[in-house]
mmCIF file with all atom_site columns, C-alpha atoms in Angstrom:
data_model
loop_
_atom_site.group_PDB
_atom_site.id
_atom_site.type_symbol
_atom_site.label_atom_id
_atom_site.label_alt_id
_atom_site.label_comp_id
_atom_site.label_asym_id
_atom_site.label_entity_id
_atom_site.label_seq_id
_atom_site.pdbx_PDB_ins_code
_atom_site.Cartn_x
_atom_site.Cartn_y
_atom_site.Cartn_z
_atom_site.occupancy
_atom_site.B_iso_or_equiv
_atom_site.pdbx_formal_charge
_atom_site.auth_seq_id
_atom_site.auth_comp_id
_atom_site.auth_asym_id
_atom_site.auth_atom_id
_atom_site.pdbx_PDB_model_num
ATOM 1   C CA . MET A 1 1   ? 8.693  52.694 11.459  1.00 0.00 ? 1   MET A CA 1
ATOM 2   C CA . LYS A 1 2   ? 6.365  51.055 13.739  1.00 0.00 ? 2   LYS A CA 1
ATOM 3   C CA . LYS A 1 3   ? 3.948  49.767 11.127  1.00 0.00 ? 3   LYS A CA 1
ATOM 4   C CA . THR A 1 4   ? 6.986  48.119 9.087   1.00 0.00 ? 4   THR A CA 1
ATOM 5   C CA . LEU A 1 5   ? 8.362  46.643 11.735  1.00 0.00 ? 5   LEU A CA 1
ATOM 6   C CA . ILE A 1 6   ? 5.112  44.842 12.420  1.00 0.00 ? 6   ILE A CA 1
ATOM 7   C CA . LYS A 1 7   ? 4.470  44.176 8.986   1.00 0.00 ? 7   LYS A CA 1
ATOM 8   C CA . LEU A 1 8   ? 8.540  42.594 8.782   1.00 0.00 ? 8   LEU A CA 1
ATOM 9   C CA . GLN A 1 9   ? 7.602  40.666 11.542  1.00 0.00 ? 9   GLN A CA 1
ATOM 10  C CA . ILE A 1 10  ? 4.266  39.254 9.713   1.00 0.00 ? 10  ILE A CA 1
ATOM 11  C CA . ILE A 1 11  ? 5.772  37.605 6.529   1.00 0.00 ? 11  ILE A CA 1
ATOM 12  C CA . ILE A 1 12  ? 9.215  36.395 8.429   1.00 0.00 ? 12  ILE A CA 1
ATOM 13  C CA . ILE A 1 13  ? 6.297  34.632 10.632  1.00 0.00 ? 13  ILE A CA 1
ATOM 14  C CA . LEU A 1 14  ? 4.453  33.203 7.348   1.00 0.00 ? 14  LEU A CA 1
ATOM 15  C CA . ILE A 1 15  ? 8.143  32.422 5.354   1.00 0.00 ? 15  ILE A CA 1
ATOM 16  C CA . VAL A 1 16  ? 8.172  29.943 8.565   1.00 0.00 ? 16  VAL A CA 1
ATOM 17  C CA . PHE A 1 17  ? 4.892  28.907 8.596   1.00 0.00 ? 17  PHE A CA 1
ATOM 18  C CA . ASN A 1 18  ? 5.162  28.037 5.327   1.00 0.00 ? 18  ASN A CA 1
ATOM 19  C CA . SER A 1 19  ? 8.363  26.399 4.727   1.00 0.00 ? 19  SER A CA 1
ATOM 20  C CA . CYS A 1 20  ? 6.910  24.021 8.008   1.00 0.00 ? 20  CYS A CA 1
ATOM 21  C CA . THR A 1 21  ? 3.880  23.363 5.861   1.00 0.00 ? 21  THR A CA 1
ATOM 22  C CA . VAL A 1 22  ? 5.373  21.936 3.059   1.00 0.00 ? 22  VAL A CA 1
ATOM 23  C CA . ALA A 1 23  ? 5.528  18.166 2.446   1.00 0.00 ? 23  ALA A CA 1
ATOM 24  C CA . LYS A 1 24  ? 8.356  16.576 0.362   1.00 0.00 ? 24  LYS A CA 1
ATOM 25  C CA . MET A 1 25  ? 7.077  14.074 -2.589  1.00 0.00 ? 25  MET A CA 1
ATOM 26  C CA . PRO A 1 26  ? 9.159  12.515 -4.721  1.00 0.00 ? 26  PRO A CA 1
ATOM 27  C CA . SER A 1 27  ? 6.524  11.752 -6.977  1.00 0.00 ? 27  SER A CA 1
ATOM 28  C CA . ALA A 1 28  ? 7.162  15.533 -7.661  1.00 0.00 ? 28  ALA A CA 1
ATOM 29  C CA . SER A 1 29  ? 10.425 14.706 -9.465  1.00 0.00 ? 29  SER A CA 1
ATOM 30  C CA . ILE A 1 30  ? 9.246  12.140 -11.687 1.00 0.00 ? 30  ILE A CA 1
ATOM 31  C CA . PRO A 1 31  ? 10.106 13.396 -15.535 1.00 0.00 ? 31  PRO A CA 1
ATOM 32  C CA . LYS A 1 32  ? 8.163  13.045 -18.377 1.00 0.00 ? 32  LYS A CA 1
ATOM 33  C CA . LYS A 1 33  ? 10.286 11.578 -20.410 1.00 0.00 ? 33  LYS A CA 1
ATOM 34  C CA . ILE A 1 34  ? 13.317 9.370  -20.075 1.00 0.00 ? 34  ILE A CA 1
ATOM 35  C CA . ASN A 1 35  ? 17.086 10.807 -20.816 1.00 0.00 ? 35  ASN A CA 1
ATOM 36  C CA . GLU A 1 36  ? 18.619 8.863  -23.657 1.00 0.00 ? 36  GLU A CA 1
ATOM 37  C CA . ASN A 1 37  ? 21.246 7.348  -22.409 1.00 0.00 ? 37  ASN A CA 1
ATOM 38  C CA . LYS A 1 38  ? 19.754 6.618  -18.612 1.00 0.00 ? 38  LYS A CA 1
ATOM 39  C CA . GLY A 1 39  ? 17.138 4.052  -17.612 1.00 0.00 ? 39  GLY A CA 1
ATOM 40  C CA . MET A 1 40  ? 14.991 4.570  -15.162 1.00 0.00 ? 40  MET A CA 1
ATOM 41  C CA . ILE A 1 41  ? 12.729 2.842  -12.231 1.00 0.00 ? 41  ILE A CA 1
ATOM 42  C CA . ILE A 1 42  ? 9.666  3.614  -10.916 1.00 0.00 ? 42  ILE A CA 1
ATOM 43  C CA . GLY A 1 43  ? 7.755  2.483  -8.026  1.00 0.00 ? 43  GLY A CA 1
ATOM 44  C CA . ALA A 1 44  ? 6.494  3.343  -4.706  1.00 0.00 ? 44  ALA A CA 1
ATOM 45  C CA . ILE A 1 45  ? 7.004  3.165  -1.300  1.00 0.00 ? 45  ILE A CA 1
ATOM 46  C CA . ALA A 1 46  ? 4.356  2.464  1.616   1.00 0.00 ? 46  ALA A CA 1
ATOM 47  C CA . LEU A 1 47  ? 4.518  3.787  5.282   1.00 0.00 ? 47  LEU A CA 1
ATOM 48  C CA . ASN A 1 48  ? 2.284  1.860  7.604   1.00 0.00 ? 48  ASN A CA 1
ATOM 49  C CA . LYS A 1 49  ? 0.401  4.513  9.733   1.00 0.00 ? 49  LYS A CA 1
ATOM 50  C CA . SER A 1 50  ? -1.406 2.163  11.804  1.00 0.00 ? 50  SER A CA 1
ATOM 51  C CA . GLY A 1 51  ? -0.368 1.956  15.844  1.00 0.00 ? 51  GLY A CA 1
ATOM 52  C CA . SER A 1 52  ? 3.195  4.268  15.185  1.00 0.00 ? 52  SER A CA 1
ATOM 53  C CA . THR A 1 53  ? 4.481  7.707  15.632  1.00 0.00 ? 53  THR A CA 1
ATOM 54  C CA . ILE A 1 54  ? 4.420  9.757  12.582  1.00 0.00 ? 54  ILE A CA 1
ATOM 55  C CA . CYS A 1 55  ? 8.385  10.752 11.628  1.00 0.00 ? 55  CYS A CA 1
ATOM 56  C CA . ASN A 1 56  ? 9.406  14.122 10.454  1.00 0.00 ? 56  ASN A CA 1
ATOM 57  C CA . GLY A 1 57  ? 11.080 12.751 7.566   1.00 0.00 ? 57  GLY A CA 1
ATOM 58  C CA . TYR A 1 58  ? 12.115 9.156  5.516   1.00 0.00 ? 58  TYR A CA 1
ATOM 59  C CA . ARG A 1 59  ? 14.701 8.470  3.422   1.00 0.00 ? 59  ARG A CA 1
ATOM 60  C CA . CYS A 1 60  ? 15.737 5.641  1.771   1.00 0.00 ? 60  CYS A CA 1
ATOM 61  C CA . TYR A 1 61  ? 19.418 5.492  0.296   1.00 0.00 ? 61  TYR A CA 1
ATOM 62  C CA . TYR A 1 62  ? 20.688 3.645  -2.712  1.00 0.00 ? 62  TYR A CA 1
ATOM 63  C CA . THR A 1 63  ? 24.079 2.858  -4.690  1.00 0.00 ? 63  THR A CA 1
ATOM 64  C CA . ASN A 1 64  ? 25.719 1.545  -7.561  1.00 0.00 ? 64  ASN A CA 1
ATOM 65  C CA . ILE A 1 65  ? 26.813 -2.280 -6.830  1.00 0.00 ? 65  ILE A CA 1
ATOM 66  C CA . GLU A 1 66  ? 29.371 -1.809 -9.892  1.00 0.00 ? 66  GLU A CA 1
ATOM 67  C CA . ASN A 1 67  ? 30.866 1.218  -10.083 1.00 0.00 ? 67  ASN A CA 1
ATOM 68  C CA . LYS A 1 68  ? 30.825 2.965  -6.419  1.00 0.00 ? 68  LYS A CA 1
ATOM 69  C CA . GLU A 1 69  ? 32.866 6.064  -7.979  1.00 0.00 ? 69  GLU A CA 1
ATOM 70  C CA . ILE A 1 70  ? 29.996 7.593  -10.137 1.00 0.00 ? 70  ILE A CA 1
ATOM 71  C CA . ASP A 1 71  ? 27.895 7.658  -6.678  1.00 0.00 ? 71  ASP A CA 1
ATOM 72  C CA . ASN A 1 72  ? 27.495 10.008 -4.586  1.00 0.00 ? 72  ASN A CA 1
ATOM 73  C CA . PRO A 1 73  ? 25.799 8.992  -1.335  1.00 0.00 ? 73  PRO A CA 1
ATOM 74  C CA . LYS A 1 74  ? 24.310 12.771 -0.416  1.00 0.00 ? 74  LYS A CA 1
ATOM 75  C CA . GLU A 1 75  ? 22.045 12.504 -3.972  1.00 0.00 ? 75  GLU A CA 1
ATOM 76  C CA . ASN A 1 76  ? 21.313 8.698  -3.916  1.00 0.00 ? 76  ASN A CA 1
ATOM 77  C CA . LYS A 1 77  ? 18.494 8.961  -2.127  1.00 0.00 ? 77  LYS A CA 1
ATOM 78  C CA . ILE A 1 78  ? 14.429 9.316  -2.090  1.00 0.00 ? 78  ILE A CA 1
ATOM 79  C CA . GLU A 1 79  ? 13.450 11.460 0.496   1.00 0.00 ? 79  GLU A CA 1
ATOM 80  C CA . ILE A 1 80  ? 9.769  12.034 1.978   1.00 0.00 ? 80  ILE A CA 1
ATOM 81  C CA . VAL A 1 81  ? 8.935  14.860 4.103   1.00 0.00 ? 81  VAL A CA 1
ATOM 82  C CA . PRO A 1 82  ? 5.537  14.641 5.846   1.00 0.00 ? 82  PRO A CA 1
ATOM 83  C CA . SER A 1 83  ? 3.387  17.564 6.197   1.00 0.00 ? 83  SER A CA 1
ATOM 84  C CA . GLN A 1 84  ? 4.094  19.348 9.792   1.00 0.00 ? 84  GLN A CA 1
ATOM 85  C CA . ALA A 1 85  ? 1.455  22.093 10.068  1.00 0.00 ? 85  ALA A CA 1
ATOM 86  C CA . ILE A 1 86  ? -0.037 21.584 13.065  1.00 0.00 ? 86  ILE A CA 1
ATOM 87  C CA . TYR A 1 87  ? 1.195  18.128 13.778  1.00 0.00 ? 87  TYR A CA 1
ATOM 88  C CA . VAL A 1 88  ? 3.144  15.586 11.441  1.00 0.00 ? 88  VAL A CA 1
ATOM 89  C CA . HIS A 1 89  ? 0.560  13.886 8.724   1.00 0.00 ? 89  HIS A CA 1
ATOM 90  C CA . PHE A 1 90  ? 1.054  11.953 5.540   1.00 0.00 ? 90  PHE A CA 1
ATOM 91  C CA . LYS A 1 91  ? -0.022 13.772 2.509   1.00 0.00 ? 91  LYS A CA 1
ATOM 92  C CA . PRO A 1 92  ? 0.984  10.850 0.096   1.00 0.00 ? 92  PRO A CA 1
ATOM 93  C CA . ASP A 1 93  ? 0.102  10.167 -3.358  1.00 0.00 ? 93  ASP A CA 1
ATOM 94  C CA . PHE A 1 94  ? -3.122 8.328  -2.212  1.00 0.00 ? 94  PHE A CA 1
ATOM 95  C CA . PHE A 1 95  ? -3.807 5.807  0.988   1.00 0.00 ? 95  PHE A CA 1
ATOM 96  C CA . ASP A 1 96  ? -4.029 2.065  0.395   1.00 0.00 ? 96  ASP A CA 1
ATOM 97  C CA . ASN A 1 97  ? -5.814 1.073  3.778   1.00 0.00 ? 97  ASN A CA 1
ATOM 98  C CA . GLU A 1 98  ? -3.183 1.658  6.680   1.00 0.00 ? 98  GLU A CA 1
ATOM 99  C CA . ASP A 1 99  ? -0.688 2.575  3.900   1.00 0.00 ? 99  ASP A CA 1
ATOM 100 C CA . ALA A 1 100 ? 0.481  5.876  2.820   1.00 0.00 ? 100 ALA A CA 1
ATOM 101 C CA . ILE A 1 101 ? 1.747  5.429  -0.971  1.00 0.00 ? 101 ILE A CA 1
ATOM 102 C CA . TYR A 1 102 ? 4.365  7.449  -2.407  1.00 0.00 ? 102 TYR A CA 1
ATOM 103 C CA . TYR A 1 103 ? 5.519  6.805  -5.907  1.00 0.00 ? 103 TYR A CA 1
ATOM 104 C CA . PHE A 1 104 ? 9.245  7.595  -6.917  1.00 0.00 ? 104 PHE A CA 1
ATOM 105 C CA . SER A 1 105 ? 11.639 7.318  -9.396  1.00 0.00 ? 105 SER A CA 1
ATOM 106 C CA . ILE A 1 106 ? 15.306 6.616  -10.192 1.00 0.00 ? 106 ILE A CA 1
ATOM 107 C CA . GLU A 1 107 ? 16.781 8.036  -13.147 1.00 0.00 ? 107 GLU A CA 1
ATOM 108 C CA . LYS A 1 108 ? 20.694 6.568  -13.785 1.00 0.00 ? 108 LYS A CA 1
ATOM 109 C CA . PRO A 1 109 ? 22.914 5.144  -15.465 1.00 0.00 ? 109 PRO A CA 1
ATOM 110 C CA . LYS A 1 110 ? 22.706 1.729  -16.730 1.00 0.00 ? 110 LYS A CA 1
ATOM 111 C CA . GLY A 1 111 ? 23.755 -0.844 -14.424 1.00 0.00 ? 111 GLY A CA 1
ATOM 112 C CA . LYS A 1 112 ? 22.720 -2.749 -11.061 1.00 0.00 ? 112 LYS A CA 1
ATOM 113 C CA . TYR A 1 113 ? 21.868 -1.026 -7.854  1.00 0.00 ? 113 TYR A CA 1
ATOM 114 C CA . ARG A 1 114 ? 20.402 -1.840 -4.400  1.00 0.00 ? 114 ARG A CA 1
ATOM 115 C CA . PHE A 1 115 ? 18.759 0.058  -1.519  1.00 0.00 ? 115 PHE A CA 1
ATOM 116 C CA . TYR A 1 116 ? 20.833 -0.257 1.302   1.00 0.00 ? 116 TYR A CA 1
ATOM 117 C CA . ALA A 1 117 ? 19.832 1.880  4.054   1.00 0.00 ? 117 ALA A CA 1
ATOM 118 C CA . GLU A 1 118 ? 16.337 3.352  5.812   1.00 0.00 ? 118 GLU A CA 1
ATOM 119 C CA . ARG A 1 119 ? 16.724 6.573  7.342   1.00 0.00 ? 119 ARG A CA 1
ATOM 120 C CA . ILE A 1 120 ? 13.931 8.473  9.873   1.00 0.00 ? 120 ILE A CA 1
ATOM 121 C CA . PHE A 1 121 ? 14.100 11.385 11.613  1.00 0.00 ? 121 PHE A CA 1
ATOM 122 C CA . MET A 1 122 ? 12.235 12.599 14.909  1.00 0.00 ? 122 MET A CA 1
ATOM 123 C CA . ASN A 1 123 ? 12.226 15.670 16.065  1.00 0.00 ? 123 ASN A CA 1
ATOM 124 C CA . THR A 1 124 ? 11.197 15.451 20.020  1.00 0.00 ? 124 THR A CA 1
ATOM 125 C CA . TYR A 1 125 ? 11.177 18.322 22.619  1.00 0.00 ? 125 TYR A CA 1
ATOM 126 C CA . SER A 1 126 ? 14.880 18.315 23.540  1.00 0.00 ? 126 SER A CA 1
ATOM 127 C CA . GLN A 1 127 ? 16.542 16.502 20.472  1.00 0.00 ? 127 GLN A CA 1
ATOM 128 C CA . ALA A 1 128 ? 16.635 15.202 17.332  1.00 0.00 ? 128 ALA A CA 1
ATOM 129 C CA . ILE A 1 129 ? 16.240 11.373 16.353  1.00 0.00 ? 129 ILE A CA 1
ATOM 130 C CA . TYR A 1 130 ? 18.054 9.398  13.821  1.00 0.00 ? 130 TYR A CA 1
ATOM 131 C CA . GLU A 1 131 ? 17.469 5.686  13.531  1.00 0.00 ? 131 GLU A CA 1
ATOM 132 C CA . THR A 1 132 ? 19.489 3.817  10.219  1.00 0.00 ? 132 THR A CA 1
ATOM 133 C CA . ASN A 1 133 ? 18.330 0.523  9.741   1.00 0.00 ? 133 ASN A CA 1
ATOM 134 C CA . GLU A 1 134 ? 19.842 -1.756 6.938   1.00 0.00 ? 134 GLU A CA 1
ATOM 135 C CA . ILE A 1 135 ? 18.132 -3.121 4.273   1.00 0.00 ? 135 ILE A CA 1
ATOM 136 C CA . ASN A 1 136 ? 19.059 -5.080 0.829   1.00 0.00 ? 136 ASN A CA 1
ATOM 137 C CA . ILE A 1 137 ? 16.756 -4.614 -1.963  1.00 0.00 ? 137 ILE A CA 1
ATOM 138 C CA . PRO A 1 138 ? 18.944 -4.766 -5.571  1.00 0.00 ? 138 PRO A CA 1
ATOM 139 C CA . PHE A 1 139 ? 17.730 -3.573 -8.527  1.00 0.00 ? 139 PHE A CA 1
ATOM 140 C CA . GLU A 1 140 ? 19.014 -3.038 -12.213 1.00 0.00 ? 140 GLU A CA 1
ATOM 141 C CA . ILE A 1 141 ? 18.330 -0.069 -14.401 1.00 0.00 ? 141 ILE A CA 1
ATOM 142 C CA . GLU A 1 142 ? 18.461 -0.662 -18.057 1.00 0.00 ? 142 GLU A CA 1
ATOM 143 C CA . GLU A 1 143 ? 19.452 2.052  -20.596 1.00 0.00 ? 143 GLU A CA 1
ATOM 144 C CA . GLY A 1 144 ? 16.402 3.910  -22.960 1.00 0.00 ? 144 GLY A CA 1
ATOM 145 C CA . LYS A 1 145 ? 13.930 2.039  -20.135 1.00 0.00 ? 145 LYS A CA 1
ATOM 146 C CA . ALA A 1 146 ? 11.271 2.822  -17.704 1.00 0.00 ? 146 ALA A CA 1
ATOM 147 C CA . LYS A 1 147 ? 11.131 -0.328 -15.447 1.00 0.00 ? 147 LYS A CA 1
ATOM 148 C CA . TYR A 1 148 ? 8.520  -0.718 -12.360 1.00 0.00 ? 148 TYR A CA 1
ATOM 149 C CA . ILE A 1 149 ? 10.225 -2.130 -9.392  1.00 0.00 ? 149 ILE A CA 1
ATOM 150 C CA . GLY A 1 150 ? 7.418  -2.791 -6.940  1.00 0.00 ? 150 GLY A CA 1
ATOM 151 C CA . GLN A 1 151 ? 6.233  -1.329 -3.838  1.00 0.00 ? 151 GLN A CA 1
ATOM 152 C CA . LEU A 1 152 ? 8.662  -1.031 -0.865  1.00 0.00 ? 152 LEU A CA 1
ATOM 153 C CA . LYS A 1 153 ? 6.662  -1.465 2.172   1.00 0.00 ? 153 LYS A CA 1
ATOM 154 C CA . PHE A 1 154 ? 7.992  -0.383 5.328   1.00 0.00 ? 154 PHE A CA 1
ATOM 155 C CA . ASN A 1 155 ? 6.188  -1.438 8.703   1.00 0.00 ? 155 ASN A CA 1
ATOM 156 C CA . ALA A 1 156 ? 6.136  -0.091 12.033  1.00 0.00 ? 156 ALA A CA 1
ATOM 157 C CA . ASP A 1 157 ? 8.177  -3.126 13.515  1.00 0.00 ? 157 ASP A CA 1
ATOM 158 C CA . LYS A 1 158 ? 10.871 -1.934 11.493  1.00 0.00 ? 158 LYS A CA 1
ATOM 159 C CA . THR A 1 159 ? 10.865 -5.147 9.060   1.00 0.00 ? 159 THR A CA 1
ATOM 160 C CA . TYR A 1 160 ? 10.413 -4.270 5.463   1.00 0.00 ? 160 TYR A CA 1
ATOM 161 C CA . GLU A 1 161 ? 9.275  -6.197 2.361   1.00 0.00 ? 161 GLU A CA 1
ATOM 162 C CA . LYS A 1 162 ? 9.242  -5.947 -1.685  1.00 0.00 ? 162 LYS A CA 1
ATOM 163 C CA . VAL A 1 163 ? 5.858  -6.617 -3.016  1.00 0.00 ? 163 VAL A CA 1
ATOM 164 C CA . ASP A 1 164 ? 4.367  -6.471 -6.303  1.00 0.00 ? 164 ASP A CA 1
ATOM 165 C CA . LYS A 1 165 ? 1.427  -4.719 -6.607  1.00 0.00 ? 165 LYS A CA 1
ATOM 166 C CA . SER A 1 166 ? 1.747  -3.893 -10.361 1.00 0.00 ? 166 SER A CA 1
ATOM 167 C CA . GLU A 1 167 ? -1.911 -3.971 -11.220 1.00 0.00 ? 167 GLU A CA 1
ATOM 168 C CA . ARG A 1 168 ? -2.638 -1.426 -8.907  1.00 0.00 ? 168 ARG A CA 1
ATOM 169 C CA . ASP A 1 169 ? 0.404  0.944  -9.722  1.00 0.00 ? 169 ASP A CA 1
ATOM 170 C CA . LEU A 1 170 ? 1.043  0.364  -13.656 1.00 0.00 ? 170 LEU A CA 1
ATOM 171 C CA . GLU A 1 171 ? -2.337 1.672  -14.254 1.00 0.00 ? 171 GLU A CA 1
ATOM 172 C CA . ASN A 1 172 ? -2.033 5.091  -11.773 1.00 0.00 ? 172 ASN A CA 1
ATOM 173 C CA . LEU A 1 173 ? 1.414  5.491  -13.547 1.00 0.00 ? 173 LEU A CA 1
ATOM 174 C CA . ARG A 1 174 ? 0.261  5.131  -16.778 1.00 0.00 ? 174 ARG A CA 1
ATOM 175 C CA . LYS A 1 175 ? -2.320 7.693  -16.273 1.00 0.00 ? 175 LYS A CA 1
ATOM 176 C CA . LEU A 1 176 ? -0.299 10.133 -14.505 1.00 0.00 ? 176 LEU A CA 1
ATOM 177 C CA . TYR A 1 177 ? 2.564  9.317  -16.964 1.00 0.00 ? 177 TYR A CA 1
ATOM 178 C CA . PRO A 1 178 ? 1.196  8.718  -20.074 1.00 0.00 ? 178 PRO A CA 1
ATOM 179 C CA . GLU A 1 179 ? 4.698  9.603  -21.854 1.00 0.00 ? 179 GLU A CA 1
ATOM 180 C CA . LEU A 1 180 ? 6.524  7.253  -20.087 1.00 0.00 ? 180 LEU A CA 1
ATOM 181 C CA . ASN A 1 181 ? 7.101  3.468  -21.775 1.00 0.00 ? 181 ASN A CA 1
ATOM 182 C CA . ILE A 1 182 ? 6.408  1.795  -17.855 1.00 0.00 ? 182 ILE A CA 1
ATOM 183 C CA . GLU A 1 183 ? 7.388  -1.874 -18.362 1.00 0.00 ? 183 GLU A CA 1
ATOM 184 C CA . LYS A 1 184 ? 6.792  -4.560 -15.291 1.00 0.00 ? 184 LYS A CA 1
#
């Protein structure tokens, strides 16, 4: 009986430890092909790691500008969860100098959309801290097409910018997803 209890405790510890170490990568959900009646944007999110604390989670929310009835705010987000084993650290698709770069895609029906908020989550010893910052980055999804949107760079000073990194990203994305015809 005592051996069974010890084995059960070890299994629980391993499950908890494993769940804390797994990083959530938005690139893991990029489809290999476009759904017939939908379109897609593909881009990169850059999180600056110099001189700032790495948060436990990052979310970037978007909405359909033209038809809010088809929106589900709980689903319309890109989520990045850094690796959190012994300490919190980025495990991105790659690093570009001081930026952790994560590829993402949004596959939705054609229409006009916009990113409207960025939210960070930080778990401290005594409390959980959520901070939401408004953003305004419009984009359009065209039916049957995969279009490169650019890099959304979120800086440590809570500013953001949309940057064209197509030279770097299109080459990488076409290698990773050769079945997709990604346009600029």
